[in-house]
CSV table of C-alpha atoms in Angstrom, one decimal:
chain,number,residue,atom,x,y,z
N,1,MET,CA,-82.4,-69.1,53.8
N,2,SER,CA,-86.0,-70.1,54.3
N,3,PHE,CA,-87.3,-73.5,53.3
N,4,VAL,CA,-90.7,-75.3,53.0
N,5,ILE,CA,-91.3,-79.0,53.1
N,6,GLY,CA,-93.8,-80.9,51.0
N,7,ILE,CA,-95.1,-84.4,51.9
N,8,ASP,CA,-96.5,-86.5,49.1
N,9,LYS,CA,-98.2,-89.7,50.4
N,10,GLY,CA,-98.9,-92.0,47.5
N,11,THR,CA,-100.3,-95.5,47.2
N,12,SER,CA,-96.8,-97.0,46.7
N,13,LEU,CA,-94.5,-94.4,48.3
N,14,ILE,CA,-94.5,-91.6,50.8
N,15,LYS,CA,-92.0,-88.8,50.2
N,16,ALA,CA,-90.9,-85.7,52.0
N,17,VAL,CA,-89.0,-83.0,50.0
N,18,VAL,CA,-87.4,-79.8,51.3
N,19,PHE,CA,-87.5,-76.9,48.8
N,20,ASP,CA,-85.9,-73.5,48.8
N,21,ILE,CA,-87.5,-70.3,47.4
N,22,THR,CA,-86.3,-71.1,43.9
N,23,GLY,CA,-88.2,-74.5,44.0
N,24,ARG,CA,-84.9,-76.4,44.2
N,25,ASP,CA,-85.1,-79.9,45.8
N,26,CYS,CA,-82.6,-79.5,48.6
N,27,GLY,CA,-83.2,-82.8,50.4
N,28,SER,CA,-85.6,-85.7,50.2
N,29,SER,CA,-86.5,-89.0,51.6
N,30,GLN,CA,-89.0,-91.7,50.7
N,31,ARG,CA,-90.4,-95.0,52.1
N,32,ARG,CA,-92.4,-97.7,50.5
N,33,MET,CA,-96.0,-98.0,51.8
N,34,GLU,CA,-97.0,-101.2,53.5
N,35,VAL,CA,-100.2,-102.5,52.0
N,36,LEU,CA,-102.5,-104.9,54.0
N,37,ARG,CA,-104.6,-107.3,52.0
N,38,ALA,CA,-106.8,-109.3,54.4
N,39,GLN,CA,-109.0,-110.4,51.5
N,40,PRO,CA,-108.6,-110.5,47.7
N,41,GLY,CA,-109.3,-107.0,46.3
N,42,TRP,CA,-108.8,-105.2,49.7
N,43,HIS,CA,-106.3,-102.5,50.0
N,44,GLU,CA,-105.7,-101.2,53.6
N,45,GLU,CA,-103.0,-99.5,55.6
N,46,ASP,CA,-102.2,-99.5,59.3
N,47,PRO,CA,-102.6,-95.7,60.1
N,48,GLU,CA,-100.0,-95.9,62.9
N,49,ARG,CA,-97.4,-97.5,60.6
N,50,THR,CA,-98.1,-94.9,57.9
N,51,TRP,CA,-97.5,-92.1,60.4
N,52,ARG,CA,-94.2,-93.7,61.4
N,53,LEU,CA,-93.1,-93.8,57.8
N,54,CYS,CA,-94.1,-90.1,57.4
N,55,VAL,CA,-92.0,-89.2,60.5
N,56,GLU,CA,-89.0,-91.0,59.1
N,57,THR,CA,-89.1,-89.3,55.8
N,58,ILE,CA,-89.5,-85.8,57.4
N,59,ARG,CA,-86.5,-86.3,59.6
N,60,GLU,CA,-84.3,-87.7,56.8
N,61,ALA,CA,-85.3,-85.0,54.3
N,62,ILE,CA,-84.3,-82.2,56.8
N,63,ALA,CA,-81.0,-84.0,57.4
N,64,ALA,CA,-80.4,-84.5,53.7
N,65,ALA,CA,-80.9,-80.8,53.2
N,66,GLY,CA,-78.3,-80.0,55.9
N,67,ILE,CA,-80.6,-77.7,57.8
N,68,SER,CA,-82.6,-77.8,61.1
N,69,GLY,CA,-86.3,-77.8,61.8
N,70,SER,CA,-86.2,-74.1,62.6
N,71,ASP,CA,-85.3,-73.4,58.9
N,72,ILE,CA,-88.6,-74.9,57.8
N,73,LYS,CA,-91.2,-72.1,57.5
N,74,GLY,CA,-94.2,-74.1,56.4
N,75,VAL,CA,-95.4,-77.6,55.7
N,76,GLY,CA,-97.8,-78.9,53.0
N,77,ILE,CA,-99.3,-82.3,52.5
N,78,ALA,CA,-100.6,-84.1,49.4
N,79,ALA,CA,-101.9,-87.6,49.2
N,80,HIS,CA,-104.0,-90.0,47.1
N,81,MET,CA,-107.7,-89.3,47.3
N,82,GLY,CA,-110.7,-91.4,48.3
N,83,GLY,CA,-110.8,-94.2,50.8
N,84,ALA,CA,-111.5,-93.6,54.5
N,85,TRP,CA,-109.3,-92.9,57.6
N,86,ILE,CA,-111.8,-93.2,60.5
N,87,LEU,CA,-111.0,-91.9,64.0
N,88,ASP,CA,-112.9,-92.1,67.3
N,89,LYS,CA,-113.4,-89.2,69.7
N,90,GLY,CA,-110.0,-89.8,71.3
N,91,GLY,CA,-108.3,-89.5,67.9
N,92,GLU,CA,-107.5,-93.2,67.6
N,93,ALA,CA,-108.1,-95.1,64.4
N,94,VAL,CA,-111.3,-97.2,64.6
N,95,ARG,CA,-109.9,-99.7,62.1
N,96,ASN,CA,-107.3,-100.0,59.4
N,97,ALA,CA,-107.5,-97.3,56.7
N,98,VAL,CA,-109.2,-98.2,53.4
N,99,CYS,CA,-107.4,-96.8,50.4
N,100,TRP,CA,-108.8,-95.9,46.9
N,101,PRO,CA,-107.6,-99.1,45.0
N,102,ASP,CA,-109.8,-101.1,47.4
N,103,GLU,CA,-112.5,-103.1,45.5
N,104,ARG,CA,-114.8,-104.4,48.3
N,105,ALA,CA,-117.6,-102.0,47.5
N,106,GLN,CA,-118.2,-103.3,43.9
N,107,ASP,CA,-121.6,-104.7,44.9
N,108,GLU,CA,-122.7,-101.3,46.4
N,109,GLN,CA,-121.6,-99.5,43.2
N,110,MET,CA,-123.4,-101.9,40.9
N,111,ALA,CA,-126.6,-101.5,43.0
N,112,LEU,CA,-126.5,-97.8,42.3
N,113,GLU,CA,-126.1,-98.5,38.6
N,114,ARG,CA,-129.0,-100.9,38.6
N,115,ALA,CA,-131.1,-98.3,40.4
N,116,GLY,CA,-130.4,-95.7,37.7
N,117,LEU,CA,-128.7,-93.3,40.1
N,118,LEU,CA,-125.4,-92.7,38.4
N,119,ASP,CA,-126.6,-89.7,36.3
N,120,ARG,CA,-127.9,-87.9,39.4
N,121,ILE,CA,-124.7,-88.6,41.3
N,122,PHE,CA,-122.6,-87.3,38.4
N,123,ALA,CA,-124.8,-84.2,38.2
N,124,ILE,CA,-124.1,-83.3,41.8
N,125,SER,CA,-120.4,-84.3,41.9
N,126,GLY,CA,-119.0,-84.2,38.4
N,127,ASN,CA,-117.5,-87.6,39.1
N,128,GLY,CA,-117.9,-91.2,38.0
N,129,LEU,CA,-118.0,-93.8,40.8
N,130,MET,CA,-115.3,-96.2,41.8
N,131,PRO,CA,-115.5,-98.8,44.6
N,132,GLY,CA,-112.7,-97.1,46.5
N,133,ILE,CA,-114.1,-93.6,46.8
N,134,THR,CA,-115.1,-92.6,50.3
N,135,LEU,CA,-118.9,-92.8,50.0
N,136,MET,CA,-118.7,-96.3,48.5
N,137,VAL,CA,-116.4,-97.4,51.4
N,138,LEU,CA,-118.7,-95.9,54.0
N,139,ALA,CA,-121.7,-97.6,52.4
N,140,TRP,CA,-119.9,-100.9,52.6
N,141,LEU,CA,-119.0,-100.3,56.2
N,142,SER,CA,-122.6,-99.5,57.1
N,143,ARG,CA,-123.6,-102.8,55.7
N,144,HIS,CA,-120.8,-105.1,56.8
N,145,GLU,CA,-119.2,-103.4,59.8
N,146,PRO,CA,-121.9,-101.3,61.5
N,147,SER,CA,-120.0,-101.0,64.7
N,148,VAL,CA,-117.5,-98.8,63.0
N,149,LEU,CA,-120.1,-96.2,62.5
N,150,ASP,CA,-121.0,-96.4,66.2
N,151,ARG,CA,-117.4,-95.7,67.2
N,152,ALA,CA,-116.6,-93.2,64.5
N,153,HIS,CA,-116.1,-89.5,65.3
N,154,VAL,CA,-114.6,-88.3,62.0
N,155,VAL,CA,-113.9,-89.6,58.5
N,156,LEU,CA,-110.6,-88.2,57.0
N,157,CYS,CA,-108.8,-88.6,53.8
N,158,ALA,CA,-105.1,-89.7,53.8
N,159,LYS,CA,-103.5,-86.3,53.8
N,160,ASP,CA,-106.0,-85.1,56.5
N,161,TYR,CA,-104.9,-88.0,58.8
N,162,LEU,CA,-101.2,-87.1,58.5
N,163,ARG,CA,-102.0,-83.4,59.1
N,164,TYR,CA,-104.0,-84.4,62.2
N,165,ARG,CA,-101.0,-86.3,63.5
N,166,LEU,CA,-98.8,-83.2,62.8
N,167,THR,CA,-101.1,-80.6,64.3
N,168,GLY,CA,-104.0,-82.3,66.3
N,169,GLY,CA,-106.6,-80.5,64.1
N,170,LEU,CA,-109.4,-82.2,62.1
N,171,ALA,CA,-110.2,-80.8,58.7
N,172,THR,CA,-110.2,-81.4,55.0
N,173,ASP,CA,-110.0,-79.3,51.8
N,174,PRO,CA,-112.2,-78.9,48.7
N,175,SER,CA,-110.0,-81.0,46.5
N,176,ASP,CA,-110.4,-84.1,48.7
N,177,VAL,CA,-114.1,-83.4,49.1
N,178,SER,CA,-114.4,-83.6,45.3
N,179,PHE,CA,-113.5,-87.3,45.4
N,180,VAL,CA,-115.6,-88.2,48.5
N,181,PRO,CA,-117.4,-87.1,46.4
N,182,GLY,CA,-119.3,-83.9,47.3
N,183,ASP,CA,-121.2,-81.1,45.7
N,184,ILE,CA,-118.6,-79.8,43.2
N,185,ASP,CA,-120.5,-76.5,42.6
N,186,ARG,CA,-120.6,-75.6,46.3
N,187,ARG,CA,-117.2,-77.3,47.0
N,188,GLU,CA,-118.7,-79.0,50.1
N,189,HIS,CA,-120.2,-82.3,51.3
N,190,SER,CA,-123.6,-83.2,50.0
N,191,ALA,CA,-126.2,-84.8,52.3
N,192,GLU,CA,-128.2,-85.8,49.2
N,193,LEU,CA,-125.3,-87.5,47.6
N,194,MET,CA,-124.3,-89.3,50.8
N,195,SER,CA,-127.9,-90.6,51.1
N,196,LEU,CA,-128.1,-91.7,47.5
N,197,CYS,CA,-124.8,-93.7,47.9
N,198,GLY,CA,-126.0,-95.4,51.1
N,199,ALA,CA,-123.8,-93.4,53.4
N,200,GLY,CA,-126.3,-90.9,54.8
N,201,ASP,CA,-125.7,-91.9,58.4
N,202,TRP,CA,-122.2,-90.6,58.1
N,203,ILE,CA,-123.0,-87.0,57.3
N,204,ASP,CA,-122.2,-85.7,60.8
N,205,ARG,CA,-118.9,-87.5,60.8
N,206,MET,CA,-117.5,-85.4,57.9
N,207,PRO,CA,-114.8,-82.8,58.9
N,208,ARG,CA,-114.9,-79.1,58.4
N,209,ILE,CA,-113.6,-77.8,55.1
N,210,LEU,CA,-110.7,-75.3,54.9
N,211,GLU,CA,-109.2,-73.7,51.8
N,212,SER,CA,-106.3,-75.7,50.5
N,213,GLY,CA,-103.8,-73.0,51.2
N,214,GLU,CA,-105.2,-72.0,54.6
N,215,VAL,CA,-103.1,-72.6,57.6
N,216,ALA,CA,-104.9,-75.5,59.4
N,217,GLY,CA,-102.7,-75.5,62.5
N,218,GLY,CA,-99.1,-75.6,63.8
N,219,ILE,CA,-96.8,-78.5,64.5
N,220,SER,CA,-97.7,-79.9,68.0
N,221,ALA,CA,-95.2,-80.5,70.7
N,222,SER,CA,-95.4,-84.3,70.3
N,223,ALA,CA,-95.1,-84.1,66.5
N,224,ALA,CA,-92.1,-81.7,66.9
N,225,ALA,CA,-90.3,-84.2,69.1
N,226,GLU,CA,-90.9,-87.0,66.5
N,227,THR,CA,-90.2,-85.1,63.3
N,228,GLY,CA,-87.6,-82.5,64.2
N,229,LEU,CA,-89.8,-79.7,63.1
N,230,ASN,CA,-90.3,-76.7,65.3
N,231,VAL,CA,-93.4,-76.4,67.5
N,232,GLY,CA,-95.9,-74.1,65.9
N,233,THR,CA,-94.6,-74.4,62.3
N,234,PRO,CA,-97.6,-73.7,60.1
N,235,VAL,CA,-99.2,-76.5,58.2
N,236,VAL,CA,-101.6,-75.7,55.4
N,237,ALA,CA,-104.7,-77.8,54.6
N,238,GLY,CA,-103.1,-79.3,51.5
N,239,LEU,CA,-104.4,-81.0,48.4
N,240,GLY,CA,-105.4,-84.3,46.9
N,241,ASP,CA,-102.7,-85.6,44.6
N,242,ALA,CA,-104.2,-84.9,41.3
N,243,SER,CA,-104.6,-81.2,42.1
N,244,ALA,CA,-101.2,-81.0,43.8
N,245,ASN,CA,-99.4,-82.5,40.7
N,246,ALA,CA,-101.1,-79.9,38.5
N,247,LEU,CA,-100.0,-77.1,40.7
N,248,GLY,CA,-96.4,-78.5,41.0
N,249,VAL,CA,-95.9,-78.3,37.2
N,250,GLY,CA,-97.3,-74.8,37.2
N,251,ARG,CA,-100.7,-75.5,35.9
N,252,ILE,CA,-103.3,-73.3,37.6
N,253,ARG,CA,-104.6,-70.9,34.9
N,254,PRO,CA,-107.8,-71.9,32.9
N,255,GLY,CA,-107.0,-73.5,29.6
N,256,GLU,CA,-103.7,-75.1,30.7
N,257,ALA,CA,-103.4,-78.8,30.4
N,258,LEU,CA,-101.3,-81.7,31.6
N,259,THR,CA,-101.0,-85.4,31.1
N,260,VAL,CA,-99.4,-87.6,33.8
N,261,LEU,CA,-97.8,-90.3,31.8
N,262,GLY,CA,-97.7,-93.0,34.4
N,263,THR,CA,-99.4,-96.4,35.1
N,264,SER,CA,-102.6,-94.6,34.1
N,265,CYS,CA,-102.6,-91.5,31.8
N,266,LEU,CA,-104.3,-88.7,33.7
N,267,ASN,CA,-105.4,-86.2,31.0
N,268,SER,CA,-106.3,-82.9,32.8
N,269,LEU,CA,-107.6,-79.5,31.8
N,270,ILE,CA,-107.7,-76.5,34.2
N,271,LEU,CA,-111.1,-74.8,34.2
N,272,ALA,CA,-112.4,-71.5,35.6
N,273,LYS,CA,-115.7,-73.1,36.6
N,274,PRO,CA,-117.1,-76.6,36.8
N,275,ASP,CA,-117.8,-78.2,33.4
N,276,ARG,CA,-119.1,-81.7,33.3
N,277,ASP,CA,-118.5,-82.4,29.6
N,278,PRO,CA,-118.4,-85.2,28.6
N,279,PRO,CA,-121.3,-86.2,30.9
N,280,GLY,CA,-120.9,-89.3,33.1
N,281,LEU,CA,-117.2,-89.7,32.5
N,282,GLY,CA,-114.0,-89.0,34.4
N,283,PHE,CA,-113.4,-86.7,37.3
N,284,LEU,CA,-113.9,-83.1,38.3
N,285,PHE,CA,-111.9,-81.8,41.2
N,286,ALA,CA,-111.5,-78.5,43.0
N,287,MET,CA,-108.3,-76.5,42.7
N,288,PRO,CA,-106.9,-73.5,44.6
N,289,CYS,CA,-107.9,-70.0,43.5
N,290,ASP,CA,-111.4,-71.2,42.8
N,291,ARG,CA,-110.3,-73.2,39.8
N,292,TYR,CA,-111.1,-76.7,38.8
N,293,ILE,CA,-109.4,-79.6,37.1
N,294,ARG,CA,-111.3,-81.9,34.6
N,295,ILE,CA,-109.7,-85.3,34.3
N,296,LEU,CA,-110.3,-87.9,31.6
N,297,PRO,CA,-108.1,-90.9,32.5
N,298,ASN,CA,-106.8,-93.6,30.2
N,299,THR,CA,-106.5,-96.4,32.7
N,300,SER,CA,-104.0,-98.2,30.5
N,301,GLY,CA,-101.0,-95.9,30.6
N,302,THR,CA,-97.5,-97.2,30.9
N,303,ILE,CA,-99.0,-100.4,32.1
N,304,THR,CA,-99.5,-101.1,28.4
N,305,MET,CA,-95.7,-100.8,27.8
N,306,ASP,CA,-95.1,-103.0,30.8
N,307,TRP,CA,-97.5,-105.6,29.4
N,308,PHE,CA,-95.8,-105.5,26.0
N,309,LEU,CA,-92.3,-106.0,27.3
N,310,GLU,CA,-93.3,-108.8,29.7
N,311,ARG,CA,-94.9,-110.7,26.8
N,312,PHE,CA,-92.7,-109.8,23.8
N,313,GLY,CA,-89.4,-108.8,25.5
N,314,GLY,CA,-87.0,-106.0,24.5
N,315,PRO,CA,-83.4,-104.8,24.9
N,316,LYS,CA,-82.0,-104.7,28.4
N,317,LYS,CA,-79.1,-103.0,30.1
N,318,PRO,CA,-76.3,-105.1,31.7
N,319,ASP,CA,-78.0,-104.8,35.1
N,320,GLY,CA,-81.2,-106.4,33.7
N,321,ALA,CA,-83.3,-103.2,33.5
N,322,TRP,CA,-85.1,-102.4,30.3
N,323,ASP,CA,-83.1,-100.2,28.0
N,324,PHE,CA,-85.6,-97.6,26.9
N,325,SER,CA,-83.0,-95.7,24.8
N,326,ALA,CA,-82.4,-98.8,22.7
N,327,MET,CA,-86.1,-99.4,22.4
N,328,GLU,CA,-86.7,-95.9,21.1
N,329,GLN,CA,-84.1,-96.5,18.4
N,330,LEU,CA,-85.9,-99.7,17.4
N,331,ALA,CA,-89.3,-98.0,17.4
N,332,GLY,CA,-87.8,-95.0,15.6
N,333,SER,CA,-86.6,-97.2,12.8
N,334,VAL,CA,-90.2,-98.0,11.9
N,335,PRO,CA,-92.2,-95.5,9.8
N,336,ARG,CA,-95.1,-93.5,11.3
N,337,GLY,CA,-98.2,-95.7,11.5
N,338,ALA,CA,-96.1,-98.7,12.5
N,339,GLY,CA,-96.4,-100.4,9.2
N,340,GLY,CA,-100.2,-100.4,9.4
N,341,VAL,CA,-100.4,-101.8,12.9
N,342,LEU,CA,-102.7,-100.1,15.4
N,343,LEU,CA,-103.1,-100.9,19.1
N,344,LEU,CA,-106.1,-100.3,21.2
N,345,PRO,CA,-104.3,-99.9,24.5
N,346,TYR,CA,-107.0,-101.2,26.8
N,347,VAL,CA,-105.1,-103.8,28.7
N,348,ASN,CA,-106.1,-102.7,32.2
N,349,GLY,CA,-108.6,-105.2,33.7
N,350,SER,CA,-110.9,-102.3,34.7
N,351,GLY,CA,-111.6,-101.5,31.1
N,352,VAL,CA,-112.0,-97.9,29.8
N,353,LEU,CA,-113.1,-94.9,31.8
N,354,ALA,CA,-112.7,-92.2,29.1
N,355,PRO,CA,-113.6,-90.8,26.6
N,356,PHE,CA,-116.2,-93.6,26.9
N,357,PHE,CA,-117.0,-96.0,29.6
N,358,ASP,CA,-116.7,-99.8,29.0
N,359,ALA,CA,-115.6,-102.0,31.9
N,360,ARG,CA,-115.4,-104.9,29.4
N,361,ALA,CA,-113.1,-103.2,26.9
N,362,ARG,CA,-109.9,-105.1,26.2
N,363,GLY,CA,-106.9,-104.3,24.0
N,364,SER,CA,-106.2,-105.5,20.5
N,365,PHE,CA,-103.6,-105.2,17.7
N,366,PHE,CA,-105.0,-104.4,14.3
N,367,GLY,CA,-103.3,-104.6,10.9
N,368,VAL,CA,-100.8,-107.3,11.6
N,369,GLY,CA,-99.3,-108.9,8.5
N,370,SER,CA,-96.6,-111.3,7.4
N,371,HIS,CA,-94.2,-108.3,7.3
N,372,THR,CA,-94.9,-107.3,11.0
N,373,THR,CA,-92.0,-107.5,13.4
N,374,ARG,CA,-91.8,-106.9,17.1
N,375,ASP,CA,-90.4,-103.4,16.3
N,376,HIS,CA,-93.7,-102.6,14.5
N,377,LEU,CA,-95.7,-103.7,17.5
N,378,LEU,CA,-93.4,-101.7,19.8
N,379,ARG,CA,-93.9,-98.5,17.8
N,380,ALA,CA,-97.6,-99.2,17.8
N,381,VAL,CA,-97.5,-99.2,21.6
N,382,TYR,CA,-95.8,-95.8,21.7
N,383,GLU,CA,-98.3,-94.4,19.2
N,384,ALA,CA,-101.4,-95.9,20.9
N,385,LEU,CA,-100.9,-94.0,24.1
N,386,CYS,CA,-100.6,-90.8,22.1
N,387,PHE,CA,-103.7,-91.6,20.2
N,388,SER,CA,-105.7,-92.4,23.4
N,389,THR,CA,-104.5,-89.1,25.0
N,390,ARG,CA,-105.7,-87.1,22.0
N,391,ASP,CA,-108.9,-89.1,22.1
N,392,CYS,CA,-109.5,-87.9,25.7
N,393,PHE,CA,-108.6,-84.2,25.0
N,394,GLU,CA,-110.9,-84.0,22.0
N,395,SER,CA,-113.7,-84.8,24.4
N,396,MET,CA,-112.7,-82.0,26.8
N,397,PRO,CA,-114.8,-78.9,27.3
N,398,ALA,CA,-112.1,-76.8,25.6
N,399,ARG,CA,-108.9,-77.3,23.5
N,400,PRO,CA,-105.7,-76.4,25.3
N,401,SER,CA,-103.0,-74.3,23.6
N,402,SER,CA,-100.2,-76.6,24.8
N,403,LEU,CA,-99.8,-79.7,26.9
N,404,THR,CA,-97.5,-80.3,29.8
N,405,LEU,CA,-96.2,-83.9,29.9
N,406,THR,CA,-95.1,-85.3,33.3
N,407,GLY,CA,-94.5,-88.7,34.9
N,408,GLY,CA,-91.8,-91.2,34.1
N,409,GLY,CA,-92.5,-91.3,30.3
N,410,SER,CA,-92.1,-87.6,29.9
N,411,ARG,CA,-88.3,-88.0,30.1
N,412,SER,CA,-88.3,-89.5,26.6
N,413,ALA,CA,-87.7,-86.9,23.9
N,414,PHE,CA,-88.7,-89.5,21.3
N,415,TRP,CA,-92.1,-90.0,22.9
N,416,ALA,CA,-92.6,-86.3,23.7
N,417,GLN,CA,-92.2,-85.4,20.0
N,418,MET,CA,-94.6,-88.1,19.1
N,419,PHE,CA,-97.2,-86.7,21.5
N,420,ALA,CA,-96.7,-83.3,19.9
N,421,ASP,CA,-97.2,-84.7,16.4
N,422,ILE,CA,-100.2,-86.8,17.2
N,423,CYS,CA,-102.0,-84.4,19.5
N,424,GLY,CA,-101.1,-81.3,17.3
N,425,LEU,CA,-100.0,-79.4,20.4
N,426,PRO,CA,-96.7,-78.0,21.7
N,427,ILE,CA,-95.5,-80.4,24.4
N,428,GLU,CA,-93.8,-78.8,27.5
N,429,ILE,CA,-91.7,-80.6,30.1
N,430,SER,CA,-91.6,-79.0,33.5
N,431,SER,CA,-88.5,-78.8,35.7
N,432,ALA,CA,-90.4,-80.3,38.7
N,433,LYS,CA,-89.5,-83.9,39.4
N,434,GLU,CA,-91.6,-84.2,42.6
N,435,SER,CA,-94.6,-82.2,41.4
N,436,GLY,CA,-97.0,-83.4,44.2
N,437,ALA,CA,-94.7,-82.3,47.0
N,438,LEU,CA,-93.8,-79.1,45.3
N,439,GLY,CA,-97.5,-78.2,44.7
N,440,VAL,CA,-98.3,-78.3,48.4
N,441,ALA,CA,-94.9,-76.7,49.3
N,442,LEU,CA,-95.9,-73.7,47.2
N,443,LEU,CA,-99.2,-73.4,49.2
N,444,ALA,CA,-97.2,-73.5,52.4
N,445,GLY,CA,-94.8,-70.9,51.1
N,446,VAL,CA,-97.6,-68.5,50.1
N,447,ALA,CA,-99.3,-69.0,53.4
N,448,THR,CA,-96.1,-68.1,55.3
N,449,GLY,CA,-95.1,-65.1,53.1
N,450,LEU,CA,-92.3,-66.6,51.1
N,451,TRP,CA,-94.2,-65.7,47.9
N,452,PRO,CA,-97.1,-63.1,47.7
N,453,ASN,CA,-99.4,-65.4,45.7
N,454,LEU,CA,-99.5,-68.7,43.8
N,455,GLU,CA,-98.9,-67.1,40.4
N,456,VAL,CA,-95.6,-65.5,41.6
N,457,ALA,CA,-94.7,-68.7,43.4
N,458,ILE,CA,-95.1,-70.7,40.2
N,459,ASP,CA,-93.2,-68.2,38.1
N,460,GLN,CA,-90.3,-68.3,40.5
N,461,THR,CA,-90.1,-72.0,41.0
N,462,VAL,CA,-91.4,-73.9,37.9
N,463,GLN,CA,-89.5,-73.7,34.6
N,464,THR,CA,-90.1,-75.3,31.2
N,465,VAL,CA,-87.0,-77.3,30.5
N,466,ALA,CA,-88.0,-78.6,27.1
N,467,ARG,CA,-90.6,-77.8,24.5
N,468,TYR,CA,-91.5,-79.9,21.4
N,469,GLU,CA,-93.4,-78.3,18.5
N,470,PRO,CA,-95.5,-80.4,16.2
N,471,ASP,CA,-93.8,-81.3,12.9
N,472,PRO,CA,-96.3,-80.3,10.2
N,473,ARG,CA,-95.6,-83.2,8.0
N,474,ALA,CA,-95.8,-85.8,10.8
N,475,GLN,CA,-98.9,-84.1,12.1
N,476,SER,CA,-100.6,-84.3,8.7
N,477,GLU,CA,-99.6,-88.0,8.3
N,478,TYR,CA,-100.9,-88.9,11.8
N,479,GLU,CA,-104.4,-87.4,11.1
N,480,GLY,CA,-105.3,-90.4,9.0
N,481,TRP,CA,-103.9,-92.9,11.6
N,482,PHE,CA,-105.9,-91.2,14.4
N,483,SER,CA,-109.1,-91.3,12.4
N,484,LEU,CA,-108.5,-95.1,11.8
N,485,PHE,CA,-107.7,-95.5,15.6
N,486,ARG,CA,-111.1,-94.0,16.5
N,487,GLU,CA,-112.9,-96.2,13.9
N,488,ALA,CA,-111.2,-99.3,15.3
N,489,ARG,CA,-112.1,-98.5,18.9
N,490,ASP,CA,-115.8,-97.9,17.9
N,491,VAL,CA,-116.0,-101.2,16.1
N,492,TYR,CA,-114.2,-103.0,18.9
N,493,ARG,CA,-116.5,-101.5,21.5
N,494,GLY,CA,-119.4,-103.5,20.0
N,495,TYR,CA,-117.3,-106.6,19.7
N,496,SER,CA,-116.1,-106.4,23.3
N,497,GLY,CA,-119.6,-106.5,24.6
N,498,ARG,CA,-120.4,-109.5,22.4
N,499,ARG,CA,-117.2,-111.2,23.5
N,500,ALA,CA,-117.9,-110.7,27.1
N,501,ASP,CA,-121.4,-112.2,26.7
N,502,LEU,CA,-120.0,-115.3,25.1
N,503,THR,CA,-117.2,-115.8,27.6
N,504,SER,CA,-119.2,-114.8,30.7
N,505,GLY,CA,-116.7,-112.0,31.4
N,506,ALA,CA,-113.6,-114.1,31.2
N,507,LEU,CA,-110.5,-112.1,30.5
N,508,THR,CA,-108.7,-112.6,27.2
N,509,ALA,CA,-105.3,-111.4,26.1
């Protein structure tokens, strides 16, 4: 048989997964990333250590599959986007890599806001700014570490660095360029945008751009010796993680939608062409097949549930882990609407990014009375994340016909049905458990002839394992609660600004 391997380098974990032509996970391995925090708010990695972890996962995944490197026909790499992995002319890292959660460039970002440049930046890129995006990091380096620019030969993203170590070739792809960010219409770097962001001196350090599914090179002799892969095994350009996850759950056709129910809820819609609605908010990334993915994130995803359980407690298993099955029974015993309790789930310290922007927004329970129990509050948490997801999709350029739910929370049938009832959409659960790795493995398989094109690859590897239809009675009942949710968040938006002024930005529970 023939196999492909997908590498998914995340912020917390790096994984390697071997897939066969049916999309079955035949063997995998993972390692926890090692984060360096030299100063508060910094998030760096030692590139050499990251490469060593990648090597270990590749070797172990091949061994777990019970095959040899010669059975691997192609390699794909996905990774978190943003940040900067900077190499000199000899291919050595100039400094530690800076990753997207890094906050050091907040002053540079605020300066752009004060200068009134955010609208122009969004018009070019379709992206809101974050301190950890590549151009903000480069602007900070120009100001604080100018010697890095002098030594720099190329600026890579995380997946591009790993591919360089595998093949010796320097390149990137349109999906990662999207979050540098670049010109989303041209799917390339923008000299104007780099200059606006204070990173204009770096323009000649940006790598060439290859299509995501294009073969970028073959496994080098040195990489083969380290990983166990065969010399010359094709490696495709790959994808940023948001695009890879969409592809891995089979979402490539315009109008298809997915929500990653994780620490943040990434609410995503596949588009045939760039569409920046709603203006100034969220992200717009390139996808394979000249498609695009519009993302409106709720930054307070399952972090909201984590916060609730840490503060209010809940049932646990004998080993001390949270018993989510028992929690669903408790929440399910409470009527829809949680006894009149609503939660604005804005507990993330970064505030709200979509469907409105408010860095000072904070969460709040409404409608608490003498009858309210912990179970009412618990159900309100479940419902709140459904309300906030619908809130984002109602601001999207088009309404999807169904919604694929993925991430850890998607394994809950109770929650999936609630999403269907509140969003008024059929909810589908994909068979893919490692969607990022599978997404880039499909690209590698198409590039090496295992499948004729991506549509066929998806049809043969990605299945819907569960589907939840909206219950008409529940859907009708939730309409009123959703309307109240939006009224509450609009009122609270004004209050949050006033509260921040009075407390000088101090965080409140």
